[in-house]
Structure formats: C-alpha cells, structure tokens
CSV table of C-alpha atoms and ligand atoms in Angstrom, one decimal:
chain,number,residue,atom,x,y,z
J,96,MET,CA,45.5,-9.8,10.1
J,97,GLU,CA,42.3,-8.2,8.8
J,98,ASN,CA,40.4,-6.6,11.7
J,99,LYS,CA,36.9,-7.8,12.6
J,100,ASP,CA,35.2,-4.7,11.3
J,101,GLN,CA,36.8,-4.8,7.9
J,102,SER,CA,35.9,-8.4,7.4
J,103,ALA,CA,32.2,-7.8,8.4
J,104,ASN,CA,32.2,-4.9,6.0
J,105,SER,CA,33.6,-6.9,3.1
J,106,THR,CA,31.0,-9.7,3.7
J,107,PHE,CA,28.3,-7.1,3.6
J,108,ASN,CA,29.6,-5.5,0.5
J,109,HIS,CA,29.8,-8.8,-1.2
J,110,MET,CA,26.1,-9.3,-0.4
J,111,ARG,CA,25.3,-5.8,-1.5
J,112,SER,CA,26.7,-6.3,-5.0
J,113,LYS,CA,23.7,-8.5,-5.7
J,114,LEU,CA,21.3,-5.6,-5.1
J,115,SER,CA,20.5,-4.0,-8.4
J,116,PHE,CA,18.7,-1.2,-6.7
J,117,GLY,CA,22.0,0.0,-5.1
J,118,ARG,CA,23.6,-0.1,-8.5
J,119,MET,CA,20.8,2.0,-9.9
J,120,VAL,CA,21.2,4.6,-7.3
J,121,ASP,CA,24.9,4.9,-7.9
J,122,MET,CA,24.5,5.0,-11.7
J,123,ALA,CA,21.7,7.6,-11.3
J,124,ALA,CA,24.1,9.8,-9.3
J,125,GLU,CA,26.7,9.5,-12.0
J,126,MET,CA,24.1,10.6,-14.6
J,127,GLY,CA,23.2,13.7,-12.6
J,128,MET,CA,20.0,12.5,-10.9
J,129,ASP,CA,19.4,13.3,-7.2
J,130,ASN,CA,18.3,10.5,-5.0
J,131,PRO,CA,14.5,11.3,-4.6
J,132,LEU,CA,14.2,8.9,-1.6
J,133,PHE,CA,14.2,9.7,2.1
J,134,ARG,CA,13.7,13.4,1.7
J,135,CYS,CA,13.0,15.2,5.0
J,136,HIS,CA,9.6,17.1,5.2
J,137,GLU,CA,9.3,20.0,7.6
J,138,ARG,CA,5.6,19.7,8.3
J,139,ALA,CA,2.7,17.1,7.9
J,140,ALA,CA,2.5,16.2,4.2
J,141,LYS,CA,-0.9,17.2,3.0
J,142,ALA,CA,-1.9,18.5,-0.5
J,143,THR,CA,1.3,20.5,-0.2
J,144,THR,CA,4.4,19.9,1.8
J,145,LEU,CA,7.6,21.7,2.9
J,146,ILE,CA,11.1,20.5,2.1
J,147,GLU,CA,14.2,22.6,2.8
J,148,GLY,CA,12.0,25.6,3.2
J,149,ARG,CA,10.3,25.3,-0.2
J,150,GLU,CA,6.6,24.4,-0.7
J,151,TYR,CA,5.7,21.5,-3.1
J,152,ILE,CA,2.4,20.2,-4.4
J,153,ASN,CA,2.5,16.8,-2.8
J,154,PHE,CA,1.4,13.5,-4.4
J,155,SER,CA,3.1,11.2,-2.0
J,156,THR,CA,0.9,10.9,1.0
J,157,TYR,CA,-1.4,8.1,2.2
J,158,ASP,CA,-3.5,10.7,3.9
J,159,TYR,CA,-6.2,10.1,1.3
J,160,LEU,CA,-9.1,11.7,3.3
J,161,ASP,CA,-7.1,14.7,4.5
J,162,ILE,CA,-7.6,13.8,8.1
J,163,ASN,CA,-4.0,13.9,9.4
J,164,THR,CA,-3.4,16.9,11.7
J,165,HIS,CA,-7.2,17.2,12.3
J,166,PRO,CA,-7.5,19.2,15.6
J,167,GLU,CA,-9.9,16.6,17.1
J,168,ILE,CA,-7.2,13.9,16.6
J,169,THR,CA,-4.5,16.1,18.1
J,170,GLU,CA,-6.6,16.8,21.2
J,171,ALA,CA,-7.7,13.2,21.7
J,172,VAL,CA,-4.1,12.0,21.4
J,173,THR,CA,-2.9,14.6,23.8
J,174,ALA,CA,-5.5,13.7,26.4
J,175,THR,CA,-4.6,10.0,25.9
J,176,ALA,CA,-0.9,10.6,26.3
J,177,LYS,CA,-1.4,12.4,29.6
J,178,VAL,CA,-3.1,9.3,31.1
J,179,TYR,CA,-1.4,6.3,29.3
J,180,GLY,CA,1.9,7.7,28.0
J,181,THR,CA,3.2,6.8,24.6
J,182,SER,CA,3.8,3.1,25.0
J,183,ALA,CA,1.7,0.1,25.6
J,184,GLY,CA,4.6,-1.2,27.7
J,185,ALA,CA,4.5,-4.8,26.6
J,186,SER,CA,2.6,-7.4,24.5
J,187,ARG,CA,-1.1,-7.1,25.2
J,188,LEU,CA,-1.2,-10.7,26.4
J,189,VAL,CA,1.1,-10.2,29.3
J,190,GLY,CA,1.2,-6.4,29.7
J,191,GLY,CA,-2.6,-6.0,29.5
J,192,GLU,CA,-4.7,-3.9,27.3
J,193,ARG,CA,-5.8,-0.2,27.3
J,194,PRO,CA,-9.3,0.9,26.6
J,195,GLN,CA,-8.2,2.3,23.2
J,196,HIS,CA,-7.3,-1.2,22.0
J,197,ARG,CA,-10.7,-2.6,22.7
J,198,LEU,CA,-12.6,0.4,21.5
J,199,LEU,CA,-10.7,0.5,18.2
J,200,GLU,CA,-11.1,-3.3,17.6
J,201,LYS,CA,-14.8,-3.0,18.3
J,202,ALA,CA,-15.2,0.1,16.1
J,203,LEU,CA,-13.5,-1.7,13.2
J,204,ALA,CA,-15.5,-4.9,13.6
J,205,ASP,CA,-18.7,-2.8,13.6
J,206,PHE,CA,-17.5,-0.8,10.6
J,207,TYR,CA,-17.1,-4.1,8.7
J,208,GLU,CA,-20.3,-5.6,10.2
J,209,VAL,CA,-18.4,-8.8,11.3
J,210,GLU,CA,-17.8,-10.3,14.7
J,211,ASP,CA,-14.4,-9.3,15.8
J,212,CYS,CA,-11.0,-7.7,15.0
J,213,ILE,CA,-7.4,-7.9,15.9
J,214,ILE,CA,-5.0,-4.9,15.6
J,215,TYR,CA,-1.3,-5.4,15.0
J,216,VAL,CA,1.5,-2.7,15.4
J,217,SER,CA,2.3,-2.8,11.6
J,218,GLY,CA,0.3,-3.3,8.5
J,219,HIS,CA,3.1,-5.2,6.8
J,220,ALA,CA,3.5,-7.5,9.9
J,221,THR,CA,-0.3,-8.1,9.9
J,222,ASN,CA,-0.1,-9.9,6.6
J,223,VAL,CA,3.2,-11.6,7.3
J,224,SER,CA,2.2,-12.9,10.7
J,225,THR,CA,-1.4,-13.8,9.9
J,226,LEU,CA,-0.7,-15.8,6.8
J,227,GLY,CA,2.5,-17.2,8.3
J,228,TYR,CA,0.7,-18.5,11.4
J,229,LEU,CA,-2.6,-19.7,9.8
J,230,PHE,CA,-1.1,-21.8,7.0
J,231,GLY,CA,1.5,-24.6,6.7
J,232,LYS,CA,3.1,-27.1,4.5
J,233,ARG,CA,0.0,-29.1,3.6
J,234,ASP,CA,-1.8,-25.9,2.5
J,235,VAL,CA,-2.0,-23.7,-0.6
J,236,ILE,CA,-2.1,-20.0,-1.2
J,237,PHE,CA,-3.4,-18.6,-4.4
J,238,GLN,CA,-2.3,-15.0,-4.9
J,239,ASP,CA,-2.8,-12.2,-7.4
J,240,GLY,CA,0.3,-11.4,-9.5
J,241,LEU,CA,0.4,-7.9,-8.1
J,242,ALA,CA,-0.1,-8.8,-4.5
J,243,HIS,CA,1.7,-6.6,-2.0
J,244,ASN,CA,5.1,-7.7,-0.7
J,245,SER,CA,3.7,-8.3,2.8
J,246,LEU,CA,1.3,-10.9,1.4
J,247,LEU,CA,4.1,-12.6,-0.4
J,248,GLN,CA,6.3,-12.6,2.6
J,249,GLY,CA,3.4,-14.1,4.7
J,250,ALA,CA,2.9,-16.8,2.2
J,251,ARG,CA,6.6,-17.6,2.2
J,252,LEU,CA,6.7,-17.8,5.9
J,253,ALA,CA,3.8,-20.2,6.0
J,254,GLY,CA,5.8,-22.6,3.9
J,255,ALA,CA,2.6,-23.5,2.0
J,256,ALA,CA,2.5,-24.2,-1.7
J,257,ARG,CA,2.1,-20.9,-3.6
J,258,PHE,CA,0.5,-20.2,-6.9
J,259,THR,CA,0.4,-16.8,-8.5
J,260,TYR,CA,-2.4,-16.0,-11.0
J,261,ALA,CA,-2.0,-13.3,-13.7
J,262,HIS,CA,-3.1,-10.0,-12.2
J,263,ASN,CA,-6.9,-9.7,-11.8
J,264,ASP,CA,-7.4,-12.7,-14.2
J,265,CYS,CA,-10.2,-14.7,-12.6
J,266,ASP,CA,-10.2,-17.2,-15.5
J,267,ALA,CA,-6.6,-18.0,-14.7
J,268,LEU,CA,-7.5,-18.3,-11.0
J,269,GLU,CA,-10.3,-20.7,-11.7
J,270,LYS,CA,-8.1,-22.9,-13.9
J,271,MET,CA,-5.5,-23.0,-11.1
J,272,LEU,CA,-8.1,-23.9,-8.5
J,273,ALA,CA,-9.5,-26.6,-10.7
J,274,GLU,CA,-6.1,-28.1,-11.2
J,275,LYS,CA,-4.5,-27.7,-7.8
J,276,ARG,CA,-7.0,-27.1,-5.0
J,277,HIS,CA,-7.7,-30.8,-4.4
J,278,GLU,CA,-4.0,-31.6,-3.7
J,279,PHE,CA,-4.0,-29.5,-0.5
J,280,LYS,CA,-5.7,-29.4,2.9
J,281,HIS,CA,-6.5,-25.8,3.5
J,282,ALA,CA,-6.5,-23.1,0.9
J,283,ILE,CA,-6.7,-19.3,0.7
J,284,ILE,CA,-7.1,-16.8,-2.1
J,285,VAL,CA,-5.3,-13.5,-1.4
J,286,THR,CA,-6.2,-10.3,-3.2
J,287,GLU,CA,-6.4,-6.5,-2.6
J,288,GLY,CA,-9.3,-4.1,-2.6
J,289,LEU,CA,-7.5,-1.6,-4.7
J,290,PHE,CA,-4.1,-2.4,-6.1
J,291,SER,CA,-1.4,-0.2,-4.7
J,292,MET,CA,0.7,0.2,-7.8
J,293,ASP,CA,-2.0,0.2,-10.5
J,294,GLY,CA,-5.0,1.6,-8.8
J,295,ASN,CA,-7.5,-1.0,-10.1
J,296,ILE,CA,-10.1,-3.1,-8.4
J,297,PRO,CA,-10.5,-6.9,-8.5
J,298,ASP,CA,-13.7,-8.7,-9.5
J,299,LEU,CA,-14.5,-9.6,-6.0
J,300,PRO,CA,-18.0,-11.1,-6.5
J,301,ARG,CA,-16.4,-13.6,-8.9
J,302,ILE,CA,-13.5,-14.4,-6.5
J,303,ILE,CA,-16.1,-15.0,-3.7
J,304,ALA,CA,-18.0,-17.4,-6.0
J,305,LEU,CA,-14.7,-19.2,-6.7
J,306,LYS,CA,-13.7,-19.4,-3.1
J,307,LYS,CA,-17.0,-21.0,-2.2
J,308,ARG,CA,-16.9,-23.4,-5.1
J,309,TYR,CA,-13.4,-24.6,-4.3
J,310,ASN,CA,-13.7,-24.4,-0.5
J,311,CYS,CA,-11.0,-21.8,0.1
J,312,MET,CA,-10.7,-18.9,2.6
J,313,LEU,CA,-10.4,-15.4,1.3
J,314,LEU,CA,-8.2,-12.5,2.5
J,315,VAL,CA,-8.8,-9.0,1.0
J,316,ASP,CA,-6.2,-6.4,1.8
J,317,GLU,CA,-7.9,-3.1,1.9
J,318,ALA,CA,-4.8,-0.9,2.5
J,319,HIS,CA,-5.8,1.4,-0.4
J,320,SER,CA,-9.6,0.8,-0.5
J,321,PHE,CA,-10.6,1.3,3.1
J,322,GLY,CA,-12.2,4.7,3.3
J,323,ILE,CA,-11.8,5.1,-0.4
J,324,LEU,CA,-14.3,2.9,-2.3
J,325,GLY,CA,-18.1,3.0,-1.8
J,326,GLN,CA,-20.5,5.8,-1.0
J,327,THR,CA,-19.5,5.9,2.7
J,328,GLY,CA,-15.9,4.7,2.3
J,329,ARG,CA,-16.7,1.1,3.5
J,330,GLY,CA,-14.4,-0.2,0.9
J,331,VAL,CA,-14.6,-2.8,-1.8
J,332,ARG,CA,-17.5,-4.6,-0.2
J,333,GLU,CA,-19.6,-1.4,-0.4
J,334,TYR,CA,-18.4,-0.8,-4.0
J,335,PHE,CA,-19.8,-4.2,-5.0
J,336,GLY,CA,-22.6,-4.6,-2.4
J,337,ILE,CA,-21.0,-7.7,-0.9
J,338,ASN,CA,-22.1,-9.5,2.2
J,339,PRO,CA,-19.2,-8.8,4.6
J,340,ARG,CA,-19.3,-12.4,5.9
J,341,ASP,CA,-18.5,-13.7,2.5
J,342,VAL,CA,-14.8,-12.7,3.1
J,343,ASP,CA,-13.0,-14.6,5.8
J,344,MET,CA,-10.4,-11.9,6.5
J,345,TRP,CA,-10.8,-8.2,5.9
J,346,MET,CA,-7.3,-6.8,6.3
J,347,SER,CA,-6.3,-3.2,6.2
J,348,THR,CA,-3.6,-0.9,7.4
J,349,MET,CA,-4.0,2.1,9.7
J,350,SER,CA,-1.2,4.0,8.1
J,351,LYS,CA,-3.4,5.3,5.3
J,352,THR,CA,-6.9,6.6,5.7
J,353,LEU,CA,-6.7,6.2,9.5
J,354,CYS,CA,-3.6,8.4,9.7
J,355,GLY,CA,-1.9,6.2,12.3
J,356,CYS,CA,0.2,3.1,12.1
J,357,GLY,CA,-0.5,-0.6,12.3
J,358,GLY,CA,-2.8,-3.1,10.6
J,359,PHE,CA,-5.9,-5.2,11.4
J,360,ILE,CA,-7.8,-8.3,10.5
J,361,CYS,CA,-11.6,-8.3,10.8
J,362,GLY,CA,-13.4,-11.6,10.8
J,363,SER,CA,-15.2,-14.3,12.9
J,364,HIS,CA,-14.8,-14.4,16.6
J,365,GLU,CA,-13.1,-17.9,16.5
J,366,LEU,CA,-10.6,-16.7,13.9
J,367,ILE,CA,-9.6,-13.6,15.8
J,368,ASP,CA,-9.3,-15.4,19.1
J,369,PHE,CA,-7.1,-18.0,17.4
J,370,LEU,CA,-4.8,-15.1,16.1
J,371,LYS,CA,-4.8,-13.3,19.5
J,372,TYR,CA,-3.5,-16.4,21.3
J,373,GLY,CA,-1.0,-17.5,18.6
J,374,SER,CA,0.0,-15.1,15.8
J,375,PRO,CA,3.6,-14.3,16.5
J,376,GLY,CA,3.4,-10.7,15.3
J,377,PHE,CA,0.7,-10.1,18.0
J,378,VAL,CA,1.8,-12.4,20.8
J,379,TYR,CA,5.5,-11.6,20.7
J,380,SER,CA,5.2,-7.9,19.8
J,381,VAL,CA,4.3,-4.9,21.9
J,382,GLY,CA,0.7,-3.7,21.9
J,383,MET,CA,-0.1,-0.7,19.7
J,384,PRO,CA,0.7,2.6,21.6
J,385,PRO,CA,-2.6,3.8,23.1
J,386,VAL,CA,-2.1,7.2,21.5
J,387,ILE,CA,-2.0,5.7,18.0
J,388,ALA,CA,-5.0,3.6,18.7
J,389,GLN,CA,-6.8,6.7,19.9
J,390,ALA,CA,-5.7,8.6,16.7
J,391,CYS,CA,-7.1,5.8,14.5
J,392,LEU,CA,-10.3,5.6,16.5
J,393,THR,CA,-10.9,9.4,16.1
J,394,ALA,CA,-10.0,9.3,12.4
J,395,LEU,CA,-12.5,6.5,12.0
J,396,ASP,CA,-15.2,8.7,13.7
J,397,ILE,CA,-14.4,11.5,11.3
J,398,LEU,CA,-14.6,9.2,8.3
J,399,LYS,CA,-18.0,7.9,9.4
J,400,ARG,CA,-19.3,11.4,10.2
J,401,GLU,CA,-18.0,13.1,7.1
J,402,PRO,CA,-18.6,10.9,4.0
J,403,GLU,CA,-18.2,14.1,1.9
J,404,ARG,CA,-14.4,13.5,2.3
J,405,VAL,CA,-14.8,10.2,0.5
J,406,HIS,CA,-16.9,11.9,-2.2
J,407,LYS,CA,-14.3,14.7,-2.7
J,408,LEU,CA,-11.5,12.2,-3.0
J,409,GLN,CA,-13.4,10.2,-5.6
J,410,LYS,CA,-14.3,13.3,-7.6
J,411,ILE,CA,-10.7,14.6,-7.7
J,412,SER,CA,-9.3,11.2,-8.4
J,413,GLN,CA,-11.7,10.8,-11.4
J,414,PHE,CA,-10.7,14.3,-12.6
J,415,PHE,CA,-7.0,13.3,-12.4
J,416,LEU,CA,-7.6,10.1,-14.4
J,417,HIS,CA,-9.6,11.8,-17.1
J,418,TYR,CA,-7.3,14.8,-17.4
J,419,ALA,CA,-4.2,12.6,-17.7
J,420,GLN,CA,-5.9,10.4,-20.3
J,421,SER,CA,-7.1,13.5,-22.2
J,422,LYS,CA,-3.4,14.5,-22.5
J,423,GLY,CA,-2.5,11.1,-23.9
J,424,LEU,CA,-0.8,9.8,-20.8
J,425,ASP,CA,-0.8,6.1,-20.0
J,426,THR,CA,-2.6,5.4,-16.7
J,427,GLY,CA,-2.6,1.7,-17.1
J,428,GLN,CA,-5.6,0.0,-15.6
J,429,ALA,CA,-6.3,2.7,-13.0
J,430,GLN,CA,-9.9,3.3,-12.3
J,431,GLY,CA,-9.6,6.7,-10.7
J,432,TYR,CA,-9.6,6.0,-7.0
J,433,ALA,CA,-6.8,7.5,-4.9
J,434,VAL,CA,-3.9,5.7,-6.7
J,435,VAL,CA,-3.2,6.6,-10.3
J,436,PRO,CA,0.1,5.7,-12.0
J,437,VAL,CA,1.4,7.6,-15.0
J,438,ILE,CA,3.3,4.8,-16.7
J,439,ILE,CA,6.5,6.1,-18.5
J,440,GLY,CA,8.2,2.7,-19.1
J,441,ASN,CA,11.9,3.4,-18.8
J,442,SER,CA,13.2,3.7,-15.2
J,443,TRP,CA,15.8,6.4,-16.0
J,444,VAL,CA,13.4,8.6,-17.9
J,445,THR,CA,10.9,8.2,-15.0
J,446,GLY,CA,13.6,9.2,-12.5
J,447,PHE,CA,14.6,12.3,-14.5
J,448,LEU,CA,11.0,13.2,-15.0
J,449,SER,CA,10.4,13.0,-11.2
J,450,GLN,CA,13.4,15.2,-10.7
J,451,ALA,CA,12.2,17.8,-13.3
J,452,LEU,CA,8.8,17.9,-11.6
J,453,PHE,CA,10.5,18.4,-8.2
J,454,LYS,CA,12.4,21.4,-9.6
J,455,ARG,CA,9.0,22.8,-10.6
J,456,GLY,CA,7.6,22.3,-7.1
J,457,ILE,CA,5.8,19.0,-7.6
J,458,TYR,CA,6.6,16.1,-5.4
J,459,VAL,CA,5.8,12.7,-6.9
J,460,MET,CA,7.8,9.5,-6.5
J,461,PRO,CA,9.2,7.4,-9.4
J,462,ILE,CA,8.5,3.7,-9.0
J,463,SER,CA,10.6,1.2,-10.9
J,464,PHE,CA,11.8,-2.3,-10.8
J,465,PRO,CA,11.8,-4.3,-8.5
J,466,ALA,CA,8.6,-2.6,-7.1
J,467,VAL,CA,7.0,-3.0,-10.5
J,468,LYS,CA,7.8,-5.1,-13.6
J,469,GLU,CA,10.7,-3.9,-15.7
J,470,GLY,CA,9.6,-1.6,-18.5
J,471,THR,CA,6.6,-0.3,-16.5
J,472,ALA,CA,8.3,2.3,-14.4
J,473,ARG,CA,5.9,5.0,-13.4
J,474,LEU,CA,5.2,8.1,-11.5
J,475,ARG,CA,2.8,7.0,-8.8
J,476,PHE,CA,0.3,9.6,-7.8
J,477,PHE,CA,-1.4,9.3,-4.4
J,478,ILE,CA,-4.4,11.6,-4.6
J,479,SER,CA,-6.0,13.2,-1.5
J,480,ALA,CA,-9.3,14.8,-0.8
J,481,ALA,CA,-7.2,18.0,-0.1
J,482,HIS,CA,-6.1,18.2,-3.8
J,483,GLU,CA,-7.7,20.8,-6.1
J,484,GLU,CA,-8.1,20.7,-9.8
J,485,GLU,CA,-5.3,23.3,-10.2
J,486,HIS,CA,-2.8,20.9,-8.5
J,487,VAL,CA,-3.7,18.1,-10.9
J,488,ILE,CA,-3.5,20.3,-14.0
J,489,LYS,CA,-0.1,21.7,-13.0
J,490,ALA,CA,1.3,18.2,-12.4
J,491,ILE,CA,0.0,16.7,-15.6
J,492,ASP,CA,1.0,19.7,-17.8
J,493,ALA,CA,4.4,19.5,-16.3
J,494,ILE,CA,4.8,15.9,-17.2
J,495,ILE,CA,3.8,16.6,-20.8
J,496,GLU,CA,6.4,19.5,-21.0
J,497,GLU,CA,9.2,17.8,-19.2
J,498,ARG,CA,9.0,14.3,-20.6
J,499,PRO,CA,11.0,15.1,-23.9
J,500,ASN,CA,13.8,16.6,-21.8
J,501,ALA,CA,14.0,13.6,-19.6
J,502,GLU,CA,14.1,11.3,-22.6
J,503,ALA,CA,16.8,13.5,-24.2
J,504,ILE,CA,19.0,13.3,-21.1
J,505,VAL,CA,18.8,9.5,-21.0
J,506,ASP,CA,19.4,9.1,-24.8
J,507,LYS,CA,22.5,11.4,-24.6
J,508,TYR,CA,23.9,9.4,-21.7
J,509,LYS,CA,23.2,6.1,-23.6
J,510,GLN,CA,25.1,7.3,-26.6
J,511,GLU,CA,28.0,8.6,-24.7
J,512,HIS,CA,28.3,5.5,-22.4
J,513,PRO,CA,27.2,2.5,-24.5
J,514,ASP,CA,29.5,0.3,-22.5
J,515,VAL,CA,28.2,1.1,-19.0
J,516,PHE,CA,24.5,1.9,-19.7
J,517,THR,CA,22.0,-0.6,-18.4
J,518,ASP,CA,18.5,-0.1,-19.6
J,519,TYR,CA,15.9,-0.8,-16.9
I,612,LIG,C1,-1.5,-3.4,-0.1
I,612,LIG,C2,-0.7,-3.1,1.1
I,612,LIG,N1,-0.7,-4.0,2.2
I,612,LIG,C3,0.0,-3.8,3.3
I,612,LIG,C4,0.8,-2.7,3.4
I,612,LIG,C5,1.7,-2.5,4.6
I,612,LIG,O1,1.1,-1.5,5.4
I,612,LIG,P1,2.0,-0.5,6.3
I,612,LIG,O2,2.7,0.4,5.5
I,612,LIG,O3,0.9,0.2,7.1
I,612,LIG,O4,2.8,-1.4,7.2
I,612,LIG,C6,0.9,-1.8,2.3
I,612,LIG,C7,1.8,-0.6,2.4
I,612,LIG,O5,1.8,0.3,1.7
I,612,LIG,C8,0.1,-2.0,1.2
I,612,LIG,O6,0.2,-1.1,0.1
C-alpha cells in the first residue's frame, strides 16, 4: 500500500504541474540559465550589494530614499527593543498597544492630513483584509488592469462584482461606471499612485471627478509613490495638488520608503474605527512589532526632514529614463520615478540578459508572465537616491552590449529543440 507521505506528494505534484512558472524554471535550467530568484545577500542591499563575497550594483531594492541602515533608525530600534522586546505579543485588540503603534498612526495621518490611520503587519494583507472586509456581494469594485495582486485578492475575498478597466484608461472607467454602477449598492474604484511594474502615474484628478459623479469610494495604493512623488515626497496627491480628503483610503506599505514592514490605510475616523474593530487581518493578527513601528516612525521623520532625498531620487530616476531612451531602449509608459522597466519582450531573452548583467556585476531582476502580460517581459529597475549616474550608465550600456548575445542563445536553443521550446 502507498504510504501516506507518497500519496500527499503525488497530490501536490499533480497540482504543481499546472504551474507554468515551475515549468519555466526547469526549462531555464536546462537551457543553462541560473535561477535568479532567492539569492542571499550578505549585507543591506543599497546602491550596491554583496552576494557570495562579490559586490554588485543593485537595482532591486525598495529602499528608494536610501534610508535603510540609517544610524538614527538603528539606535531608535535598539532602544525600543530593550524596553518592548521584538514582539507585540498578541493582537492589539486583546494584547494592548505600545506607544509606537499610536505614534506611527498619528504621524501617518498627519502626513496625509486626514483624520486617522490603521497599521497592519503586512502591506499585502492591508489590501486583502481592507477590501475583503468592507465590501460584499451587493457591491462592486472597479479596478485598474494593472492593479497589484493584493488589490485583486482583496476584491476576490470581498465577493463583490469586479470590473477591470484598461490600464490608466479613464474613458474606459467612465463607460463602465455609466453602465454598471447603478446595479450595485456600494462601489469603490481602486488604483495605484505609481504603478509597480510600469512606473507610470494615473490621472487621479479625473478619477476623483468620476468617483464623485458616480458615488464611489476611492482607494489609492501608494506603495511606490509614498515618499517618491511631489516636492516633499507626499505622494501622488502632492504631485497633482489634490485635497487629501477627496480620496477615501490612502493605502501604502511600510516595506518601501519607510524601510520596515507592514501597510496602512489613512482616512476618516469612522472608517478607521470600523476597520480596527472588524478587519480580520487586523483583529485576528498580531500587532506590528514595536521595533518595526519605531523604525518606520524614524524613517518618516528623516523623510520629512530631508526632502533632498526625494529630489535626488527624482533626478537620478529622470536621468535613468532619458539615458535608456537615448540608447533606444523601450521603457514603456514609465515617467521616471523610482520604477523604470526596460521592456525586452521575450521572457527567455530577458532571463539570459539578467544573467549576463549579473555576471558583469549588475543585479536586476527579470520580470515575466504571470507577473506581467506575455510578450512584455522586462528588466525592472528600482532606482534609489543612493544611485549615481555612473551606475545607470554601466547598467544601460551593458544591456545594449549583452542583448544580442542573449537573443542568440535563445534562437540557437529554439532551432535545436523545436519540439520542446515554449515561447513566453
Ligand atoms: C502596489 C503594491 N501594493 C501592495 C504591495 C504589498 O506590500 P508589501 O510587500 O509591503 O506586503 C506591493 C508590494 O510590492 C505593491 O507593489
């Protein structure tokens, strides 16, 4: 008789065969491509990083403002750990709060100039739990075609009707609202402040006008625009000069500019109270470790005090965009703020290109289907205030030089294995 372990294994393997990503990794190995994922870094990843004793120029960190490892944060975190330890111990509802929770929520609400804020232990869970809790079967969610996975999962959990409008196409959104809004009780439009794969910005003033006309709520996910857009890093609202109260939920993560972990929603006092007493990812999950809350609070102080970091990031991002374009590279719709993709198209070529860059001491991740549409695989560059022009020039020049080699490897393999090759 088959033992229990084997049967569990075969059930899992049957499931796994559905995952095209696993197949891609296996095929890549057969073609001679190292798996670029899950590499272990030997120090904080800044403009450069250290992997297996070798230094790389690093374009894969969320530390957009070059704040991680700031001595002020390390000192504040150490002092907090001495008093509060490293765990909040339980959900804040039952285990109680620590001063860092309250201070961080107050600081974020003030930063957004709205009434209140709730912090969750994960950015992804913030979207899942908030949307999943607030909306239900009689409601409708209108989402941008490139909305982040966490927003999609939240909408799914809500069980509400979902309509996806073409990326950043407000005409398409308006048409959908006109056709569908009246069929549902509550409605929400969901967008991002700066899109995480394409590095472009939505027409927020128009979306606000639409949300008002069609009586919808609006959630803006600022994971990649908080601390990045606007003269003082106050995000997409500062970029457009928007009244902060015109958006019902300002969402962002604390894993990026704030160098910590977790997510938050800023909004009205009533909304935040409602979430604090009911949202499952808050009520049934442990409170944020006080040390992390302290790290984020200190990072926010640095951001407010040193807007020059924001300016430096914007300047080097613009340089990256224009230099890449001047060399004929396809940067899609990127606007030159922290995230700039170099779109290659074919996933295999993108993978080999990333590998070639790695060999030359440049660390940048290939992104392919299912994270982006098939045929739009890319090298996604996260740019940081710590980068210098010479880092950018080295990376772009290396792409230009290595791309033909990467294409040749894939073409050769295709010709030699026409029966097994799957074009992604
Ligand atoms: C737009 C967007 N929202 C939410 C998240 C989730 O945030 P976290 O990684 O902090 O959980 C991400 C993560 O990258 C993101 O890009």
